mmCIF file of C-alpha atoms in Angstrom:
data_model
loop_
_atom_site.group_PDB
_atom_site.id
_atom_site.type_symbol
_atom_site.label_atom_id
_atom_site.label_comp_id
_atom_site.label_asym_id
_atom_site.label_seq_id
_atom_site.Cartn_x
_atom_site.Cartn_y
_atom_site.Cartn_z
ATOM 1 C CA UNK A 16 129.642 139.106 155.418
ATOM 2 C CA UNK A 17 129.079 136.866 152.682
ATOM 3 C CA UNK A 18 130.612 133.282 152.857
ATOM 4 C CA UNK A 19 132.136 131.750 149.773
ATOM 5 C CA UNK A 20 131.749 127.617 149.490
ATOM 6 C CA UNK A 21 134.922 126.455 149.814
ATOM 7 C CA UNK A 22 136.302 124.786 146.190
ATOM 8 C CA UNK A 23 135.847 120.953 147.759
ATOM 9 C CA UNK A 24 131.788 122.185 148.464
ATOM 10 C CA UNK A 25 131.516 123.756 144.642
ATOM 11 C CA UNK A 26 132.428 120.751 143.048
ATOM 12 C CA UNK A 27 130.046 118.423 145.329
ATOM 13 C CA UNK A 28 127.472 120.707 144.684
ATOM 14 C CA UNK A 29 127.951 120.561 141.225
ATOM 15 C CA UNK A 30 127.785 116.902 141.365
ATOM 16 C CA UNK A 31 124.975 116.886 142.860
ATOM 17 C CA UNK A 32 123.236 119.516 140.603
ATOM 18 C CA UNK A 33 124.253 117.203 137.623
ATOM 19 C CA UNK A 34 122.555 114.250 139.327
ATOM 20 C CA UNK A 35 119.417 115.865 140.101
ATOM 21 C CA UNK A 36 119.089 117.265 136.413
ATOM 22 C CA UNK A 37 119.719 113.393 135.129
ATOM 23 C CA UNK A 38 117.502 111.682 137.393
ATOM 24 C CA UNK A 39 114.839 114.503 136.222
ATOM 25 C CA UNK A 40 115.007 114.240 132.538
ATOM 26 C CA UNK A 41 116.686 117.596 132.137
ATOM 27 C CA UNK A 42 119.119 116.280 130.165
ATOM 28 C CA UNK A 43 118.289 115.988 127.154
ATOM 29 C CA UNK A 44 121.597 116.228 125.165
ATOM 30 C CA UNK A 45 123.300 113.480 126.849
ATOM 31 C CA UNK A 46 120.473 111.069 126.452
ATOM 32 C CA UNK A 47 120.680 111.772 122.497
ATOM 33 C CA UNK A 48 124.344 110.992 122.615
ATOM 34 C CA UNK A 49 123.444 107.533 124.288
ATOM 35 C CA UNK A 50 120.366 106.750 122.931
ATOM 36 C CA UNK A 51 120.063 103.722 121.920
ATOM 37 C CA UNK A 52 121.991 102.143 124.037
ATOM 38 C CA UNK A 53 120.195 98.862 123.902
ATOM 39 C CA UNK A 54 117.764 97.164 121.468
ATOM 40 C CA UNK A 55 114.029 99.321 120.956
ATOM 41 C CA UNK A 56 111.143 97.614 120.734
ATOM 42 C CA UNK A 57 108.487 98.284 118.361
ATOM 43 C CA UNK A 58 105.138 97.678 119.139
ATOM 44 C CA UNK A 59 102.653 97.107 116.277
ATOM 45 C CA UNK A 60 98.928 96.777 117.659
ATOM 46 C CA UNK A 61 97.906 93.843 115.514
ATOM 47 C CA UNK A 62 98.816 90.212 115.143
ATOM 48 C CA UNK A 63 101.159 89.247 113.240
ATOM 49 C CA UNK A 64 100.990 88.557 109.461
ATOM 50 C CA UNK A 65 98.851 91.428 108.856
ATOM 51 C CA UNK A 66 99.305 94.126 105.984
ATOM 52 C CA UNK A 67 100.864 96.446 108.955
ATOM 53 C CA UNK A 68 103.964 94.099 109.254
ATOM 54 C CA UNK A 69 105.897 94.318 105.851
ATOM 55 C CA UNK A 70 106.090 98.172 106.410
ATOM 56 C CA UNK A 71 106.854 97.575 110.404
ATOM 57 C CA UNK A 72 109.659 95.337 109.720
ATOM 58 C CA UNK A 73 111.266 97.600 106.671
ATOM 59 C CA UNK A 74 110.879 100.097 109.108
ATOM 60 C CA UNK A 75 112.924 98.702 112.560
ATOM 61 C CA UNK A 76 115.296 97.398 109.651
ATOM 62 C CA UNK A 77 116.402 100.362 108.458
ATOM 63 C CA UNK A 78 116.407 102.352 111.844
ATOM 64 C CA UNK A 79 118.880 99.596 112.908
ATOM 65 C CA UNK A 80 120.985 100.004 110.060
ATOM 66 C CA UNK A 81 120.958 103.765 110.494
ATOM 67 C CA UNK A 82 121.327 104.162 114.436
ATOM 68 C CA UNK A 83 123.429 100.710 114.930
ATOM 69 C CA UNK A 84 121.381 99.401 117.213
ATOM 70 C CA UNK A 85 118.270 96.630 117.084
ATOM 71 C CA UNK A 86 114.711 97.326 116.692
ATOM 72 C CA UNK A 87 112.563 94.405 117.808
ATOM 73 C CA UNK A 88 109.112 94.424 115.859
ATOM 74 C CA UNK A 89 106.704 93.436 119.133
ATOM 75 C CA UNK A 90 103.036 92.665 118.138
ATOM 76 C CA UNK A 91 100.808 93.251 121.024
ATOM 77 C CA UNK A 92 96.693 92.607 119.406
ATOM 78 C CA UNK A 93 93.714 93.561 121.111
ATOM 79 C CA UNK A 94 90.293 95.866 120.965
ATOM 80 C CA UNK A 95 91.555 97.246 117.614
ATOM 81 C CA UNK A 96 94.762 98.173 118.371
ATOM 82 C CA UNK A 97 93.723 99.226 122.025
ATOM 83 C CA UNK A 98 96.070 97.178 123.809
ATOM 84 C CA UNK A 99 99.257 97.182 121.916
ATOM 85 C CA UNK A 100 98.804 101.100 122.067
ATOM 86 C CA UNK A 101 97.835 101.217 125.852
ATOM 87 C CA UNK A 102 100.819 99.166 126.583
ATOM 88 C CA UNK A 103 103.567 102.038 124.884
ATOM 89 C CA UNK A 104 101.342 104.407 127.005
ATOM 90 C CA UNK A 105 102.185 103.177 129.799
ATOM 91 C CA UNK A 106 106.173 102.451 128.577
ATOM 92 C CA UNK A 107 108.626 104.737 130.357
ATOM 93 C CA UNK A 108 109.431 107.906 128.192
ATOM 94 C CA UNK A 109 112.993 107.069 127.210
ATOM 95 C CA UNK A 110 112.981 106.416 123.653
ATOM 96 C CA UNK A 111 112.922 102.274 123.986
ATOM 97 C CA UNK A 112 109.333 101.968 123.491
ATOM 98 C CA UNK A 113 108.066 102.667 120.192
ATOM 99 C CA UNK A 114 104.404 102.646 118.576
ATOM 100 C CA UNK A 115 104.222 101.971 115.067
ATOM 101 C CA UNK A 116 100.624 102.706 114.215
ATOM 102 C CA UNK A 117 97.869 103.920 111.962
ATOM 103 C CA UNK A 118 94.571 105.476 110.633
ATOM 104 C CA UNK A 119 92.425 102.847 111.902
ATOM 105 C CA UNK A 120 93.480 102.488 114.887
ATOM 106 C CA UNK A 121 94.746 105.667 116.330
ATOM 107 C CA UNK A 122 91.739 108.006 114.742
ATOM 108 C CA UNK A 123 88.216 106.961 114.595
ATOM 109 C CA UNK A 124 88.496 104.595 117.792
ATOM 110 C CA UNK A 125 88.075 107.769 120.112
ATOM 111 C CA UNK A 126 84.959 108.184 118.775
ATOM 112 C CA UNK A 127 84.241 104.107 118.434
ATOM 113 C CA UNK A 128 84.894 103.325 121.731
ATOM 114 C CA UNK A 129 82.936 104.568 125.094
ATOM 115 C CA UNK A 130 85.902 104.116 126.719
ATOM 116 C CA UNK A 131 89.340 104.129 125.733
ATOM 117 C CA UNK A 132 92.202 103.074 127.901
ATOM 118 C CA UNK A 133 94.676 106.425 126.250
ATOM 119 C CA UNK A 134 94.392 109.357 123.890
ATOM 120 C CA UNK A 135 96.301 109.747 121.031
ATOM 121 C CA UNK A 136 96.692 113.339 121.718
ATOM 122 C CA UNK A 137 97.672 113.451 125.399
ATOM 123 C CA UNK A 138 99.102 109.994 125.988
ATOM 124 C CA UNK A 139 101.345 110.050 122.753
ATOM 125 C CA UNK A 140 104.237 112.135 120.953
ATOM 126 C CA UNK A 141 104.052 111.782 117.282
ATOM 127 C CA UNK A 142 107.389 111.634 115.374
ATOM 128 C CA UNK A 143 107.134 111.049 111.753
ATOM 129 C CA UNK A 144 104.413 109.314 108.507
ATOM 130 C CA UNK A 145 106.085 106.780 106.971
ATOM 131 C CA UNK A 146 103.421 105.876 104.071
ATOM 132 C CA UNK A 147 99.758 105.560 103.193
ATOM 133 C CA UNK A 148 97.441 103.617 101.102
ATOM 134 C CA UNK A 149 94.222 105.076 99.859
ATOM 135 C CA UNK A 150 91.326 103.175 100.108
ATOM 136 C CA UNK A 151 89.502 102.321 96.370
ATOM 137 C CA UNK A 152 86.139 102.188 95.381
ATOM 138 C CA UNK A 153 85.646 98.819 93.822
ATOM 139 C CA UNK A 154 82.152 97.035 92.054
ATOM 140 C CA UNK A 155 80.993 94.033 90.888
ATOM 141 C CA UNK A 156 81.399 93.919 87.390
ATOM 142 C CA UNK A 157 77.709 92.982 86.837
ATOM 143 C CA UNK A 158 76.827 96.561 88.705
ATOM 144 C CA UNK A 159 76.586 99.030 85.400
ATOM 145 C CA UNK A 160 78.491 101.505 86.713
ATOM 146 C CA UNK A 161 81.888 102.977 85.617
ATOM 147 C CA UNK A 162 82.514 106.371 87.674
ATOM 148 C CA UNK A 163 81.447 107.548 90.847
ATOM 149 C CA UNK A 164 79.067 109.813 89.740
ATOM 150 C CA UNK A 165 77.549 107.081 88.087
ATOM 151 C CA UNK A 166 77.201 105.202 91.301
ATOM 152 C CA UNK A 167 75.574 107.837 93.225
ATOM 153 C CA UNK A 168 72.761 108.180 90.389
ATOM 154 C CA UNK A 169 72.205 104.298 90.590
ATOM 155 C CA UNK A 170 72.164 104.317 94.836
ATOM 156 C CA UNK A 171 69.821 107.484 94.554
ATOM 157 C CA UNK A 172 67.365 105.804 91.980
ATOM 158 C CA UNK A 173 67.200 102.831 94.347
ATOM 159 C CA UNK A 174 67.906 103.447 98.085
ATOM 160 C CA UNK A 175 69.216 100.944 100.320
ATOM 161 C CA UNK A 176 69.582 98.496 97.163
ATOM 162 C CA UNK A 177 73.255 98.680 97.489
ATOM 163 C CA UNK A 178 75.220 96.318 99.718
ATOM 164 C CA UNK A 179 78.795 97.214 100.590
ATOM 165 C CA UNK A 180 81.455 94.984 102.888
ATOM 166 C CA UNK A 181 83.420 95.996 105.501
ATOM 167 C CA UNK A 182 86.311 94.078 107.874
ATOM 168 C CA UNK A 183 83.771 95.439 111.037
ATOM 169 C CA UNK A 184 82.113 98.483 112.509
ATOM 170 C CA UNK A 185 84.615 100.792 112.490
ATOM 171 C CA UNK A 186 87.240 99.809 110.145
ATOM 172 C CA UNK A 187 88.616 101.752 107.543
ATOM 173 C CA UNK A 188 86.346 99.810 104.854
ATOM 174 C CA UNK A 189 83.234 100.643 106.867
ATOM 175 C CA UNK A 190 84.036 104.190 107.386
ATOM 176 C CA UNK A 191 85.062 104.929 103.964
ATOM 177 C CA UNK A 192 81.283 103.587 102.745
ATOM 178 C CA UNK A 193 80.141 105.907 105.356
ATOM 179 C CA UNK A 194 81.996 108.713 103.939
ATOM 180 C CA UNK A 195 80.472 107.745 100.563
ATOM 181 C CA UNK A 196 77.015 108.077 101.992
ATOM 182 C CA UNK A 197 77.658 111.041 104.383
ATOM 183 C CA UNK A 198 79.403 113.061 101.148
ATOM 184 C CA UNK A 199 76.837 111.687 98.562
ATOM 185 C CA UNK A 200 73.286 111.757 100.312
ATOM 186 C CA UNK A 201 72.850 108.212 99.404
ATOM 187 C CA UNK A 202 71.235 105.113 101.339
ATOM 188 C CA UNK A 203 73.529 101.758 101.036
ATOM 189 C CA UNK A 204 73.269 98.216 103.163
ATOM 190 C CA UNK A 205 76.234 98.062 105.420
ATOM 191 C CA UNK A 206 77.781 94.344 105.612
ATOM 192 C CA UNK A 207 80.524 93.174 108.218
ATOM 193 C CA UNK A 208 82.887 90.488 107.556
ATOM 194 C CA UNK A 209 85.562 89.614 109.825
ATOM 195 C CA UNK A 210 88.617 89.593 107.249
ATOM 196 C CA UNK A 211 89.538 91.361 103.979
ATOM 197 C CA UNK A 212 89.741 88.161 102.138
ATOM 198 C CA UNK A 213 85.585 87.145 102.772
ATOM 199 C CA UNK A 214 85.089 90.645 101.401
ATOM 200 C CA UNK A 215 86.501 90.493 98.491
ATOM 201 C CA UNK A 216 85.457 86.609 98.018
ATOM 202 C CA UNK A 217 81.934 87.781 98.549
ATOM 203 C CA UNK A 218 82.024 90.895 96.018
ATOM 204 C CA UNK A 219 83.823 88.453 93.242
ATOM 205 C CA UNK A 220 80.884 86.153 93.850
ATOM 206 C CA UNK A 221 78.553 88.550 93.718
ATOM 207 C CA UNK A 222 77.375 88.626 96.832
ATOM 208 C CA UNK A 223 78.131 92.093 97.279
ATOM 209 C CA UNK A 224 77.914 95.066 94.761
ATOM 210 C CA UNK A 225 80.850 97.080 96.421
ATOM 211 C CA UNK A 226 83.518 97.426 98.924
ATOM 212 C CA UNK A 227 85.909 99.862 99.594
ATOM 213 C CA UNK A 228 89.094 98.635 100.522
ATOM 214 C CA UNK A 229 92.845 99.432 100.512
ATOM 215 C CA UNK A 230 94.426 100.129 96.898
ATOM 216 C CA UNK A 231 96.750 97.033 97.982
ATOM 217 C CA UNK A 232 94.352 94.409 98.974
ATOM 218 C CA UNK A 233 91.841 95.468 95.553
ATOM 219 C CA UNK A 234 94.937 95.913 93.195
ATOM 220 C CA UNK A 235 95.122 91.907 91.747
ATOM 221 C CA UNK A 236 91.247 91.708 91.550
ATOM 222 C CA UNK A 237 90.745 94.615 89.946
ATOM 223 C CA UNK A 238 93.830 93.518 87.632
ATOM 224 C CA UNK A 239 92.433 90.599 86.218
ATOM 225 C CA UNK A 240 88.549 92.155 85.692
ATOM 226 C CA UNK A 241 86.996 89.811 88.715
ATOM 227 C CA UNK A 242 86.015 93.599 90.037
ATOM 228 C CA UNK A 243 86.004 97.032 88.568
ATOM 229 C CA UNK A 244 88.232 100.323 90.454
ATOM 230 C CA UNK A 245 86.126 103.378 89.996
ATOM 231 C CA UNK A 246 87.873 105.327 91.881
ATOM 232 C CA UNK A 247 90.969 106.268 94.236
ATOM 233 C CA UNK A 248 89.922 107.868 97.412
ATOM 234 C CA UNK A 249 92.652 110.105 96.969
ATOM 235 C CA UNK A 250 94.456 113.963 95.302
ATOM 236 C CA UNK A 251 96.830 111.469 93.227
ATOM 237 C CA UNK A 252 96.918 108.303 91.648
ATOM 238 C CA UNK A 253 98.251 104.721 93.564
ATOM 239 C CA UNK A 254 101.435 103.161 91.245
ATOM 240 C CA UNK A 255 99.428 100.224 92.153
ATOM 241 C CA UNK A 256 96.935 100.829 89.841
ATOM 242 C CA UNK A 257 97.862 103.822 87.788
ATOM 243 C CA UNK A 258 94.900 104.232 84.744
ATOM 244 C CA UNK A 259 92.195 104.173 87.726
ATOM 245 C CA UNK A 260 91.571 108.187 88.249
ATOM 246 C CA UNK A 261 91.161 110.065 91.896
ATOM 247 C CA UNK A 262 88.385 111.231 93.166
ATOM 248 C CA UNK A 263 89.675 114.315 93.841
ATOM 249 C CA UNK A 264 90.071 114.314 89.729
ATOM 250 C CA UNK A 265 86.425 113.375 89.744
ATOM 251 C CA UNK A 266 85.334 116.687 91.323
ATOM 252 C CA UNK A 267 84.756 115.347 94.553
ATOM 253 C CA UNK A 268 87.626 116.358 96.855
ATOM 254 C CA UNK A 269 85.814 115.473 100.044
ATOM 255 C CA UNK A 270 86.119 111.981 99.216
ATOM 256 C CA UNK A 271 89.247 111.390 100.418
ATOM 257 C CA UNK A 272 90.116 108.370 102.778
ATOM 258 C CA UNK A 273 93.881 107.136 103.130
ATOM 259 C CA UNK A 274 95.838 105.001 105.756
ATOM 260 C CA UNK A 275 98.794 106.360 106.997
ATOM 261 C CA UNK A 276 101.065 104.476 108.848
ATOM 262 C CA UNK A 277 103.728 106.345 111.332
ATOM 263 C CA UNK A 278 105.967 105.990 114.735
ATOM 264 C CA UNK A 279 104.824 107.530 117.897
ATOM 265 C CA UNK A 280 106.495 107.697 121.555
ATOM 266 C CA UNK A 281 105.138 107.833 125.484
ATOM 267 C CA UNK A 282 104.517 111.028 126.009
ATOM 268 C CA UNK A 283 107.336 113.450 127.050
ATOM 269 C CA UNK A 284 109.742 111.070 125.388
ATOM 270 C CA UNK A 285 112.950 113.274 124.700
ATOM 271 C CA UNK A 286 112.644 115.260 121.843
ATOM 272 C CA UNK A 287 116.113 114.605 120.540
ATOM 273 C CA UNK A 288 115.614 111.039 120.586
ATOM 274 C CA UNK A 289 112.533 111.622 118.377
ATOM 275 C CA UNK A 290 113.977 114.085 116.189
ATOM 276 C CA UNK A 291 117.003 111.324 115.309
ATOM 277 C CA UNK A 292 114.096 108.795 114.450
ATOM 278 C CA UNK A 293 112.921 111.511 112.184
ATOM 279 C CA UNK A 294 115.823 112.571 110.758
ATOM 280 C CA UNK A 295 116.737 108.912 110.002
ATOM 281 C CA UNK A 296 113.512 107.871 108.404
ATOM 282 C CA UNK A 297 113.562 111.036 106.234
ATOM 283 C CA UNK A 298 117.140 110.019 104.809
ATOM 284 C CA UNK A 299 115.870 106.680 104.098
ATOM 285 C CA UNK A 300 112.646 107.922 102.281
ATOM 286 C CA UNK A 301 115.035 110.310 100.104
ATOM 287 C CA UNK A 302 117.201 106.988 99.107
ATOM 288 C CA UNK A 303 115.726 105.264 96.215
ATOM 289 C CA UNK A 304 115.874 101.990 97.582
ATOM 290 C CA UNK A 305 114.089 102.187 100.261
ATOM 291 C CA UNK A 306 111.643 104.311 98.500
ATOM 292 C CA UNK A 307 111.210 101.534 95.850
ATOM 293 C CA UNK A 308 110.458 98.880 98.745
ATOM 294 C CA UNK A 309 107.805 100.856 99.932
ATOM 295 C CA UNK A 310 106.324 101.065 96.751
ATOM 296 C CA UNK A 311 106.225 97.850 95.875
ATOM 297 C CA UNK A 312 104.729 97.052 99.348
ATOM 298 C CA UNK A 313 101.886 99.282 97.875
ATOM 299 C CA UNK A 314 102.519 102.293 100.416
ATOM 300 C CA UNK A 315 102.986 106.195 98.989
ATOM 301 C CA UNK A 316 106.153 107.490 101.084
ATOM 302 C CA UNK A 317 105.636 110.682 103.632
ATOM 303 C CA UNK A 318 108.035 111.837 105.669
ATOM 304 C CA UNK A 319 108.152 115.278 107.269
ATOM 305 C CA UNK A 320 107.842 116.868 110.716
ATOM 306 C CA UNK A 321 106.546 115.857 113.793
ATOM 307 C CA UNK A 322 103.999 119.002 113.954
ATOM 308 C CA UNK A 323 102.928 117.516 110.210
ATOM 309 C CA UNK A 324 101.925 114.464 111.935
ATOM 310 C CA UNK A 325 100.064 115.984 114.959
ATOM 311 C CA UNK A 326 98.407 118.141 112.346
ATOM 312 C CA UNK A 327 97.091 115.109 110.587
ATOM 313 C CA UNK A 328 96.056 113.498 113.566
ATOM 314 C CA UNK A 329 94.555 116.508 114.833
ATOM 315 C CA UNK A 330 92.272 116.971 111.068
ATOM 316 C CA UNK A 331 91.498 113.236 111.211
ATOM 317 C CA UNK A 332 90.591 113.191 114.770
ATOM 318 C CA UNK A 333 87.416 115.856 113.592
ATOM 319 C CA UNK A 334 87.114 114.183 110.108
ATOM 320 C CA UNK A 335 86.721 110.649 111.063
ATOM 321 C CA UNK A 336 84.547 111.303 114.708
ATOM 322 C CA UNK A 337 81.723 113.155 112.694
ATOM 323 C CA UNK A 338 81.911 110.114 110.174
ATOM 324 C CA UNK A 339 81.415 107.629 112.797
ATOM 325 C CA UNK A 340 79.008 109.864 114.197
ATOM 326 C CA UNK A 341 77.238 109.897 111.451
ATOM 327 C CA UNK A 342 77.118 105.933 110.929
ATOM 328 C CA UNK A 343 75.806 105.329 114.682
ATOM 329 C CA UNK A 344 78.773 103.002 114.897
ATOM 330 C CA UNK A 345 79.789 101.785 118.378
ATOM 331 C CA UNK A 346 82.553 99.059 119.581
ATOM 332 C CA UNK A 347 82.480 98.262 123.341
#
């Protein structure tokens, strides 16, 4: 004969059931309906003051304003972005950790590094691209060149005459020169400064013959003639500097090297919680005013899915390991 749980046992049991699916993350729509519940912290893996901030901060500002609750901007430096990362790794998965992060540091360091305290793949959920700036190819204006193609002639007529300046192995300078070489079958002299700023003070001096830097940190030399923008390592054109073509216009399309800058979670954070960070960073790229900040920060808006940023990473992952590869570049 079966026995039938008296009405007192049901409800205990389903108590108890409702406990057990809580304590075990299985419930996910009552976490969205809470979440946030207290103030987020953002962590950005660089110190502060650095080109990654502005965006940051518009960023945890407008999530605030959209999901009434505070976002706390949290920058954690280290072993290029290493550290700051590592520590949201290692956050529990509940939505109040938050990485905001990029190219630089997310992408080529897998390859850079022998070892590397998390991967971006396993140890991270991505949730949405905010922006990107493309990196420009800028020359001394001594260096009688006006278009790519004309730089390629000149480095192939005299290998290894050509010095070009990076912020250090690795970086996003140094790896688009590498990309330059790797795509062009050219020879140039690698030089590694510590800071954006002795780059460019080098190249205006003449120091240097090129660099390849971020459209936003070449836009008011190359504004006032103390260097020359051949090119935008990009398929369309940066506001920032809107007569200097693409490469991709130039007929070389694999010359393409951007930094995009987006928010990622611990692993296994709830996906509801990350789809509401989507959803409100999408409204506020579709508003024109936050649009226009970003902008005039110098950033090209995103947006889009979650799978749209794991397919980036996943393409840049491949892209930017054979380029570092192919420099012999190491950072340990």
């Amino acid at each position: 004969m079966k026995i039938q749980p008296s009405p007192t046992t049901r409800r205990t049991l389903c108590a108890a059931a409702v406990m057990l699916a809580a304590s075990a993350g299985w419930m996910p729509l009552a976490q969205a309906d809470t979440w946030p519940s207290k103030p987020v912290r953002v962590i950005v893996p660089a110190a502060p003051g650095g080109s990654a901030d502005p965006l940051a901060r518009l960023v945890s500002e407008e999530l605030a304003r959209v999901l009434g609750q505070s976002f706390v901007v949290e920058n954690r430096p280290g072993a290029n972005g290493n550290v700051g990362s590592a520590s949201v790794v290692k956050s529990p998965a509940d939505g109040y950790a938050l990485l905001f992060s990029w190219t630089g540091t997310l992408v080529p360091a897998i390859t850079l590094y022998n070892a590397k305290p998390y991967h971006p793949q396993k140890d991270l959920d991505p949730i949405v691209l905010i922006g990107s700036v493309p990196n420009v190819i800028i020359v001394h204006p001594s260096l009688n060149v006006k278009t790519p193609a004309e730089l390629t002639q000149f480095a192939k007529a005299q290998p290894g005459a050509l010095n070009f300046g990076s912020t250090g192995s690795g970086s996003s300078y140094h790896l688009s020169g590498e990309l330059y070489k790797k795509t062009q079958d050219v020879n140039m002299q690698h030089v590694p400064y510590t800071s954006p700023g002795a780059v460019l003070t080098d190249l205006v001096g003449g120091r240097l013959q090129l660099a390849f830097p971020g459209v936003t940190a070449a836009a008011p030399f190359a504004k006032d003639g103390r260097v020359r923008a051949i090119a935008v390592m990009s398929d369309k054109r940066a506001d920032i500097l809107p007569d200097v073509p693409t490469t991709v216009e130039l007929g070389m399309p694999a010359l393409v090297s951007e930094t995009w800058f987006g928010l990622l979670a611990p692993k296994n954070t709830p996906a509801d919680v990350r789809q509401k960070i989507n959803a409100a960073i999408n409204a506020a790229l579709k508003t024109p005013a936050f649009r226009d900040r970003l902008v005039s920060l110098g950033y090209a808006p995103l947006g889009g899915t979650a799978e749209q940023f794991e397919k980036q990473l996943a393409g840049d992952i491949q892209k930017w390991g054979e380029v570092v590869k192919f420099s012999g570049a190491k950072v340990d």
